[in-house]
CSV table of C-alpha atoms in Angstrom, one decimal:
chain,number,residue,atom,x,y,z
A,80,MET,CA,123.0,89.0,122.3
A,81,GLU,CA,120.3,87.4,120.3
A,82,LYS,CA,120.0,89.3,117.1
A,83,ARG,CA,121.7,92.1,115.2
A,84,PHE,CA,121.4,92.9,111.6
A,85,THR,CA,124.2,91.5,109.3
A,86,SER,CA,124.4,90.7,105.6
A,87,SER,CA,124.2,87.0,106.4
A,88,ASP,CA,121.0,87.5,108.4
A,89,GLN,CA,119.6,89.4,105.4
A,90,GLU,CA,120.3,86.4,103.1
A,91,GLU,CA,118.7,84.0,105.5
A,92,ASN,CA,115.6,86.1,106.0
A,93,ASP,CA,115.3,86.8,102.2
A,94,HIS,CA,115.2,83.1,101.2
A,95,ILE,CA,111.4,83.2,101.0
A,96,ASN,CA,111.6,86.2,98.5
A,97,GLU,CA,114.0,84.2,96.3
A,98,GLY,CA,111.5,81.4,96.3
A,99,PHE,CA,108.8,83.7,94.9
A,100,ASP,CA,111.2,85.1,92.3
A,101,ASP,CA,112.1,81.5,91.2
A,102,MET,CA,108.4,80.7,90.8
A,103,GLN,CA,107.9,83.8,88.6
A,104,GLU,CA,110.7,82.6,86.3
A,105,ALA,CA,109.2,79.1,85.9
A,106,ASN,CA,109.1,77.6,82.4
A,107,ILE,CA,105.7,77.5,80.8
A,108,ALA,CA,105.1,74.1,79.3
A,109,HIS,CA,102.0,75.1,77.3
A,110,GLU,CA,103.1,78.5,76.1
A,111,ASP,CA,101.5,78.4,72.7
A,112,GLU,CA,98.4,76.3,73.5
A,113,GLU,CA,94.8,77.3,74.0
A,114,PRO,CA,93.5,76.3,77.4
A,115,LYS,CA,92.2,72.8,77.5
A,116,VAL,CA,90.8,70.5,80.2
A,117,GLY,CA,93.5,68.2,81.5
A,118,MET,CA,96.4,70.5,81.2
A,119,THR,CA,98.9,70.1,84.1
A,120,PHE,CA,101.3,72.5,85.7
A,121,ILE,CA,103.9,72.3,88.5
A,122,SER,CA,102.8,75.4,90.5
A,123,GLU,CA,100.0,77.9,90.9
A,124,ASP,CA,102.4,80.6,89.6
A,125,GLU,CA,103.1,78.6,86.4
A,126,VAL,CA,99.4,78.2,85.5
A,127,THR,CA,98.7,81.9,86.4
A,128,THR,CA,101.6,83.0,84.2
A,129,TYR,CA,100.4,80.8,81.4
A,130,TYR,CA,96.9,82.1,81.4
A,131,LYS,CA,98.1,85.7,81.7
A,132,ASN,CA,100.3,85.2,78.6
A,133,TYR,CA,97.3,83.7,76.8
A,134,ALA,CA,95.1,86.6,77.8
A,135,ARG,CA,97.7,89.1,76.6
A,136,CYS,CA,97.7,87.4,73.2
A,137,MET,CA,93.9,87.4,73.1
A,138,SER,CA,93.7,91.0,74.4
A,139,PHE,CA,91.9,90.6,77.8
A,140,GLY,CA,92.9,91.0,81.4
A,141,ILE,CA,92.6,88.3,84.1
A,142,SER,CA,92.0,88.1,87.8
A,143,LYS,CA,91.7,85.4,90.4
A,144,ILE,CA,88.0,85.3,91.5
A,145,ASN,CA,87.7,82.1,93.6
A,146,SER,CA,89.8,80.1,95.9
A,147,LYS,CA,88.7,77.4,98.4
A,148,ASN,CA,89.9,74.3,100.2
A,149,ALA,CA,87.6,71.3,99.9
A,150,ASP,CA,86.9,68.7,102.6
A,151,ASP,CA,88.8,66.1,100.6
A,152,GLY,CA,92.1,68.1,101.1
A,153,LYS,CA,92.2,69.4,97.5
A,154,LYS,CA,92.3,73.1,96.7
A,155,TYR,CA,90.4,74.8,93.9
A,156,PHE,CA,90.7,78.2,92.3
A,157,THR,CA,89.5,80.1,89.2
A,158,LEU,CA,91.3,82.4,86.9
A,159,ALA,CA,88.8,84.5,84.9
A,160,CYS,CA,88.5,87.4,82.5
A,161,SER,CA,88.8,90.7,84.5
A,162,ARG,CA,85.3,91.6,83.3
A,163,ALA,CA,83.8,88.7,85.2
A,164,ARG,CA,81.2,89.2,88.0
A,165,LYS,CA,78.5,91.7,88.2
A,166,HIS,CA,79.3,95.3,89.2
A,167,THR,CA,77.6,96.8,92.2
A,168,SER,CA,78.1,100.6,92.4
A,169,ASN,CA,79.0,102.1,95.7
A,170,SER,CA,78.5,105.7,94.6
A,171,LYS,CA,76.2,107.8,96.8
A,172,ASN,CA,75.0,109.8,93.8
A,173,LEU,CA,72.4,107.8,91.9
A,174,LEU,CA,72.9,110.1,88.9
A,175,LYS,CA,76.7,109.4,88.8
A,176,PRO,CA,77.3,105.7,89.4
A,177,ASN,CA,80.9,104.5,89.6
A,178,PRO,CA,82.2,103.5,86.1
A,179,THR,CA,82.8,99.8,85.5
A,180,THR,CA,84.0,97.4,82.9
A,181,ARG,CA,82.5,94.3,84.5
A,182,THR,CA,80.0,92.5,82.2
A,183,GLN,CA,79.6,89.1,84.0
A,184,CYS,CA,81.9,87.6,81.4
A,185,LYS,CA,82.1,83.8,81.7
A,186,ALA,CA,85.5,83.2,80.1
A,187,ARG,CA,87.7,81.4,82.7
A,188,VAL,CA,89.7,78.4,83.7
A,189,SER,CA,89.0,76.4,86.8
A,190,VAL,CA,92.1,74.7,88.4
A,191,ALA,CA,92.3,71.8,90.9
A,192,VAL,CA,95.4,71.3,93.2
A,193,SER,CA,95.7,67.6,94.3
A,194,LEU,CA,97.2,66.4,97.5
A,195,ASP,CA,100.5,65.6,95.8
A,196,GLY,CA,100.7,69.1,94.4
A,197,THR,CA,99.7,68.3,90.9
A,198,ILE,CA,97.8,71.2,89.3
A,199,THR,CA,95.2,70.4,86.6
A,200,VAL,CA,92.8,72.5,84.6
A,201,SER,CA,89.4,71.0,85.4
A,202,ARG,CA,87.1,73.4,83.4
A,203,VAL,CA,87.6,75.9,80.5
A,204,ALA,CA,85.3,78.6,79.1
A,205,LEU,CA,86.7,80.5,76.2
A,206,GLU,CA,83.8,82.7,75.0
A,207,HIS,CA,83.7,86.4,76.0
A,208,ASN,CA,80.5,88.5,76.1
A,209,HIS,CA,82.3,91.6,75.1
A,210,GLU,CA,84.7,92.8,72.4
A,211,LEU,CA,88.4,92.2,72.7
A,212,SER,CA,90.6,95.3,72.2
A,213,PRO,CA,94.2,94.5,71.1
A,214,THR,CA,95.2,98.1,71.3
A,215,LYS,CA,94.2,98.3,75.0
A,216,SER,CA,95.9,95.1,76.2
A,217,ARG,CA,98.8,97.1,77.8
A,218,TYR,CA,96.4,99.0,80.0
A,219,PHE,CA,95.2,95.9,81.8
A,220,ARG,CA,96.5,95.8,85.4
A,221,CYS,CA,97.9,92.3,85.0
A,222,ASN,CA,100.0,93.3,82.0
A,223,LYS,CA,101.6,96.4,83.6
A,224,LYS,CA,105.2,96.1,84.5
A,225,LEU,CA,108.0,98.5,85.6
A,226,ASP,CA,111.4,96.9,84.7
A,227,PRO,CA,114.3,97.4,87.2
A,228,HIS,CA,116.1,99.9,84.9
A,229,ILE,CA,113.0,102.0,84.7
A,230,LYS,CA,112.6,102.0,88.5
A,231,ARG,CA,116.2,103.0,88.8
A,232,ARG,CA,115.8,105.9,86.4
A,233,LEU,CA,112.7,107.1,88.1
A,234,GLU,CA,114.4,107.1,91.5
A,235,LEU,CA,117.5,108.9,90.3
A,236,ASN,CA,115.5,111.6,88.5
A,237,ASP,CA,113.2,112.1,91.4
A,238,LYS,CA,116.2,112.7,93.7
A,239,ALA,CA,117.5,115.2,91.1
A,240,GLY,CA,114.2,117.1,91.3
A,241,ILE,CA,112.8,116.0,87.9
A,242,ASN,CA,109.1,115.5,88.3
A,243,VAL,CA,107.3,112.3,87.2
A,244,SER,CA,105.4,113.9,84.4
A,245,ARG,CA,108.6,115.1,82.6
A,246,ASN,CA,110.3,111.8,83.4
A,247,PHE,CA,107.5,109.8,81.8
A,248,ARG,CA,107.2,112.0,78.7
A,249,SER,CA,110.9,111.5,78.0
A,250,MET,CA,110.3,107.7,78.2
A,251,VAL,CA,107.4,108.0,75.8
A,252,VAL,CA,109.6,109.8,73.3
A,253,GLU,CA,112.4,107.2,73.6
A,254,ALA,CA,110.0,104.3,73.2
A,255,ASN,CA,108.5,106.0,70.1
A,256,GLY,CA,105.0,106.2,71.5
A,257,TYR,CA,102.8,105.2,74.4
A,258,ASP,CA,101.9,101.9,72.8
A,259,ASN,CA,105.5,100.7,73.2
A,260,LEU,CA,105.5,101.1,77.0
A,261,THR,CA,104.3,98.4,79.5
A,262,PHE,CA,103.2,101.0,82.1
A,263,GLY,CA,101.5,104.4,82.4
A,264,GLU,CA,102.2,107.6,84.1
A,265,LYS,CA,100.1,106.6,87.1
A,266,ASP,CA,102.2,103.5,87.6
A,267,CYS,CA,105.3,105.8,87.8
A,268,ILE,CA,103.6,108.1,90.3
A,269,ASN,CA,102.6,105.2,92.5
A,270,TYR,CA,106.1,103.7,92.4
A,271,ILE,CA,107.8,107.0,93.4
A,272,ASP,CA,105.2,107.5,96.2
A,273,LYS,CA,106.3,104.1,97.5
A,274,VAL,CA,110.0,104.9,97.2
A,275,ARG,CA,109.6,108.2,99.0
A,276,ARG,CA,108.2,106.3,102.0
A,277,LEU,CA,111.5,104.5,102.4
A,278,ARG,CA,113.6,107.6,102.5
A,279,LEU,CA,114.0,108.2,106.2
A,280,GLY,CA,115.1,111.6,107.3
A,281,THR,CA,118.7,112.4,108.2
A,282,GLY,CA,119.6,110.4,111.3
A,283,ASP,CA,116.3,108.5,111.5
A,284,ALA,CA,117.7,105.1,110.6
A,285,ASP,CA,120.6,105.6,113.0
A,286,ALA,CA,118.2,106.6,115.7
A,287,ILE,CA,116.3,103.4,115.3
A,288,GLN,CA,119.5,101.3,115.3
A,289,ASN,CA,120.8,103.1,118.4
A,290,TYR,CA,117.5,102.6,120.2
A,291,PHE,CA,117.4,98.9,119.4
A,292,ASP,CA,121.1,98.5,120.5
A,293,ARG,CA,120.3,100.2,123.8
A,294,MET,CA,117.2,97.9,124.4
A,295,GLN,CA,119.3,94.9,123.6
A,296,ARG,CA,122.1,95.9,126.0
A,297,GLU,CA,119.4,96.2,128.8
A,298,ASN,CA,118.0,92.8,128.0
A,299,ASN,CA,119.7,90.3,125.7
A,300,GLN,CA,116.3,88.7,124.9
A,301,PHE,CA,115.3,91.8,123.0
A,302,TYR,CA,115.1,90.8,119.3
A,303,TYR,CA,115.1,93.0,116.3
A,304,VAL,CA,115.8,92.8,112.5
A,305,MET,CA,116.2,95.7,110.1
A,306,ASP,CA,115.5,94.7,106.5
A,307,VAL,CA,117.3,96.8,103.9
A,308,ASP,CA,117.3,96.7,100.1
A,309,ASP,CA,120.4,96.2,97.8
A,310,LYS,CA,121.2,99.9,98.2
A,311,SER,CA,121.2,99.7,102.0
A,312,HIS,CA,117.9,101.6,102.3
A,313,LEU,CA,115.8,100.6,105.3
A,314,ARG,CA,112.6,98.8,104.1
A,315,ASN,CA,111.1,97.0,107.1
A,316,VAL,CA,111.7,96.8,110.8
A,317,PHE,CA,110.7,94.1,113.2
A,318,TRP,CA,111.2,93.9,117.0
A,319,ALA,CA,109.9,91.9,120.0
A,320,ASP,CA,110.9,92.4,123.6
A,321,ALA,CA,111.5,89.7,126.2
A,322,ARG,CA,108.0,89.9,127.6
A,323,SER,CA,106.5,89.4,124.2
A,324,ARG,CA,108.6,86.3,123.5
A,325,THR,CA,107.8,84.8,126.9
A,326,ALA,CA,104.1,85.5,126.5
A,327,TYR,CA,104.1,83.7,123.2
A,328,GLU,CA,105.3,80.5,124.9
A,329,TYR,CA,102.1,80.5,127.0
A,330,PHE,CA,99.5,82.2,124.8
A,331,GLY,CA,100.7,81.5,121.2
A,332,GLU,CA,98.1,79.0,120.1
A,333,VAL,CA,96.0,81.7,118.4
A,334,ILE,CA,97.2,85.1,117.2
A,335,THR,CA,95.8,88.0,115.3
A,336,PHE,CA,97.7,90.1,112.8
A,337,ASP,CA,96.5,93.5,111.7
A,338,THR,CA,98.0,96.2,109.4
A,339,THR,CA,95.1,98.7,109.6
A,340,TYR,CA,97.2,101.1,111.7
A,341,LEU,CA,99.1,103.8,110.0
A,342,THR,CA,101.7,105.7,111.9
A,343,ASN,CA,104.3,108.5,111.6
A,344,LYS,CA,105.1,110.9,108.7
A,345,TYR,CA,106.3,108.1,106.4
A,346,ASP,CA,102.8,106.6,106.3
A,347,MET,CA,104.3,103.1,107.1
A,348,PRO,CA,101.8,100.6,108.3
A,349,PHE,CA,102.3,99.5,111.9
A,350,ALA,CA,101.8,95.7,112.1
A,351,PRO,CA,101.4,94.1,115.6
A,352,PHE,CA,101.1,90.4,116.4
A,353,VAL,CA,98.6,90.0,119.2
A,354,GLY,CA,97.5,87.1,121.4
A,355,VAL,CA,95.1,86.7,124.4
A,356,ASN,CA,96.2,85.7,127.9
A,357,HIS,CA,94.4,83.7,130.5
A,358,HIS,CA,92.6,86.8,131.8
A,359,GLY,CA,91.1,87.6,128.3
A,360,GLN,CA,93.5,90.5,127.9
A,361,SER,CA,95.4,91.3,124.7
A,362,VAL,CA,99.1,90.7,124.8
A,363,LEU,CA,101.6,92.1,122.3
A,364,LEU,CA,103.7,89.3,120.6
A,365,GLY,CA,105.9,91.5,118.4
A,366,CYS,CA,105.4,94.3,115.9
A,367,ALA,CA,106.8,95.8,112.8
A,368,LEU,CA,106.9,98.9,110.5
A,369,LEU,CA,106.4,97.9,106.9
A,370,SER,CA,107.3,99.7,103.6
A,371,ASN,CA,104.8,97.7,101.6
A,372,GLU,CA,101.8,95.3,102.0
A,373,ASP,CA,102.6,92.7,99.3
A,374,THR,CA,103.2,89.0,99.5
A,375,LYS,CA,107.0,89.3,99.7
A,376,THR,CA,106.9,91.8,102.5
A,377,PHE,CA,104.5,89.7,104.6
A,378,SER,CA,106.5,86.6,103.9
A,379,TRP,CA,109.7,88.3,105.1
A,380,LEU,CA,107.9,89.5,108.3
A,381,PHE,CA,106.2,86.1,109.1
A,382,THR,CA,109.5,84.3,108.5
A,383,THR,CA,111.4,86.7,110.8
A,384,TRP,CA,108.7,86.5,113.5
A,385,LEU,CA,108.7,82.7,113.3
A,386,LYS,CA,112.5,82.7,113.8
A,387,CYS,CA,112.2,85.1,116.8
A,388,MET,CA,109.7,82.6,118.4
A,389,HIS,CA,112.2,79.7,118.0
A,390,GLY,CA,110.4,78.3,114.9
A,391,ARG,CA,107.1,77.5,116.8
A,392,ALA,CA,104.2,78.4,114.5
A,393,PRO,CA,100.8,79.3,115.8
A,394,ASN,CA,97.9,76.8,115.5
A,395,ALA,CA,95.6,79.6,114.1
A,396,ILE,CA,96.0,83.1,112.8
A,397,ILE,CA,93.2,85.7,112.4
A,398,THR,CA,93.6,88.5,109.8
A,399,ASP,CA,91.6,90.7,107.5
A,400,GLN,CA,90.7,89.6,104.0
A,401,ASP,CA,94.0,90.8,102.4
A,402,ARG,CA,95.0,88.5,99.6
A,403,ALA,CA,98.8,89.1,99.9
A,404,MET,CA,98.6,88.3,103.5
A,405,LYS,CA,96.7,85.1,102.7
A,406,ASN,CA,99.3,84.0,100.2
A,407,ALA,CA,102.2,84.6,102.7
A,408,ILE,CA,100.4,82.7,105.4
A,409,GLU,CA,100.0,79.6,103.1
A,410,VAL,CA,103.7,79.6,102.5
A,411,VAL,CA,105.1,80.4,106.0
A,412,PHE,CA,102.4,78.9,108.2
A,413,PRO,CA,101.0,76.1,106.0
A,414,LYS,CA,99.5,74.1,108.9
A,415,ALA,CA,97.9,77.0,110.7
A,416,ARG,CA,94.2,77.6,110.5
A,417,HIS,CA,93.7,81.0,108.8
A,418,ARG,CA,90.5,82.8,109.7
A,419,TRP,CA,89.2,86.2,108.8
A,420,CYS,CA,88.5,88.8,111.5
A,421,LEU,CA,84.7,89.2,111.8
A,422,TRP,CA,85.0,92.8,112.9
A,423,HIS,CA,86.7,93.8,109.6
A,424,ILE,CA,84.0,92.0,107.6
A,425,MET,CA,81.1,93.5,109.5
A,426,LYS,CA,82.6,97.0,109.3
A,427,LYS,CA,82.2,96.8,105.5
A,428,VAL,CA,78.4,96.1,105.7
A,429,PRO,CA,77.3,99.8,105.3
A,430,LYS,CA,79.6,100.3,102.3
A,431,LYS,CA,78.6,97.0,100.6
A,432,LEU,CA,74.9,97.0,101.4
A,433,GLY,CA,74.0,100.6,102.4
A,434,ARG,CA,72.5,101.4,99.0
A,435,LEU,CA,69.9,98.7,99.2
A,436,SER,CA,66.3,99.9,99.9
A,437,ASP,CA,65.9,97.4,102.8
A,438,TYR,CA,69.3,98.0,104.2
A,439,GLU,CA,68.3,98.4,107.9
A,440,SER,CA,66.3,95.2,107.9
A,441,ILE,CA,69.0,93.3,106.1
A,442,LYS,CA,71.7,94.6,108.5
A,443,THR,CA,69.6,93.5,111.5
A,444,LEU,CA,69.0,90.0,110.0
A,445,LEU,CA,72.7,89.7,108.9
A,446,HIS,CA,73.8,90.4,112.5
A,447,ASP,CA,71.4,87.7,113.7
A,448,VAL,CA,72.8,85.2,111.2
A,449,VAL,CA,76.4,86.0,112.0
A,450,TYR,CA,76.3,86.4,115.8
A,451,ASP,CA,73.4,84.3,117.0
A,452,SER,CA,73.5,81.1,114.9
A,453,SER,CA,73.9,78.2,117.3
A,454,SER,CA,75.0,75.6,114.7
A,455,ILE,CA,76.0,75.1,111.1
A,456,SER,CA,72.5,74.1,110.1
A,457,ASP,CA,71.0,77.0,112.0
A,458,PHE,CA,73.4,79.4,110.1
A,459,MET,CA,72.6,77.8,106.7
A,460,GLU,CA,68.8,78.1,107.3
A,461,LYS,CA,69.0,81.7,108.5
A,462,TRP,CA,71.4,82.7,105.6
A,463,GLY,CA,69.1,81.1,103.0
A,464,ASN,CA,66.0,82.8,104.4
A,465,MET,CA,67.8,86.2,104.3
A,466,ILE,CA,69.0,85.8,100.7
A,467,ALA,CA,65.5,84.6,99.6
A,468,CYS,CA,63.5,87.2,101.6
A,469,TYR,CA,65.5,90.2,100.2
A,470,GLU,CA,66.4,88.7,96.8
A,471,LEU,CA,70.1,89.0,97.4
A,472,HIS,CA,71.1,86.1,95.1
A,473,ASP,CA,73.0,88.4,92.8
A,474,ASN,CA,74.9,90.3,95.4
A,475,GLU,CA,78.6,89.5,94.6
A,476,TRP,CA,79.9,90.5,98.1
A,477,LEU,CA,77.6,88.2,99.9
A,478,LYS,CA,78.2,85.4,97.4
A,479,ARG,CA,82.0,85.7,97.9
A,480,LEU,CA,81.5,85.7,101.7
A,481,PHE,CA,79.4,82.6,101.5
A,482,GLU,CA,81.9,80.8,99.3
A,483,GLU,CA,84.7,81.6,101.7
A,484,ARG,CA,82.6,80.9,104.9
A,485,HIS,CA,85.1,78.2,106.0
A,486,ARG,CA,87.4,81.1,106.9
């Protein structure tokens, strides 16, 4: 029998989660300093936590806006004011554009990660082009936090039939006002919605366990892991049959991973690993049901899948542009080439460019650039002509795609 869930298995598969928790608790060496060129840190999480704390004191939010790997092996990324970049409205009603707080603010820090892992601040801009609002600091997404005891209280009251609104109002009273809370009612609603996904119906978890047991009795190469939380609630499930494990030995050089499928009444994403065989046919290399789509969950899944495949990592992996997925791949598959799925990108073209007056012409030219370029120089020439011809220099979506074209 290859794999059955035990507490020791859980500890082994959760080691990656503990690593992320440890990084979050890293000591910040420059806690009281203003950002300066030359500052050094021991991890990306440390510099991010430092800049987030600085932003909270100065009353602005932050976000990561750029990340790239250079030809010299170094990595570069930028942490910026959350009002950076230019807003492009996707509203179909010209009289009611989508609201935005983006003002192309230039306040940011640029960070370089050297080959030996040293992290250094390479450029700093402190000036904002908008007013800072100390009273609104707690509303910034990067500052919102639900502590464990708050989560526990929300869960217990939800099970007792107390709705989120009443629950939140009682917390406001206890905290002596909204300003003393690090979260809002919407955050509570989102958390409870997530928790409800994990509450399987009576007998559902047992039915899954019984099914997996039966499959394993029929073939001892059937592999499965059931991930539970500290309350023994089922969170994530992974399984792979003997055919999938054998296929990976022959066709595991390049895989695709996709979570755009939603299945069953729990609205849990179905996440398959897929390869291509010598006939050009898709072959299933394992699959999972996930409770969440964050870095920790993806890290657990990739680590579990890697163990199932005897520790042999793929040479390349193709995914959508999900940032949490990207973070997990960098940790679990550090040597694999990570590329974005072109289908997912091109599917966004109508949404991102559909409001432009020359949309049909731009779409035709973009398809030619993407699908019919015969070389790097050919692509660069066609891309430059498209941008210049239709004056797309300020289009943020196209700019970000070009910056990440190595993916």
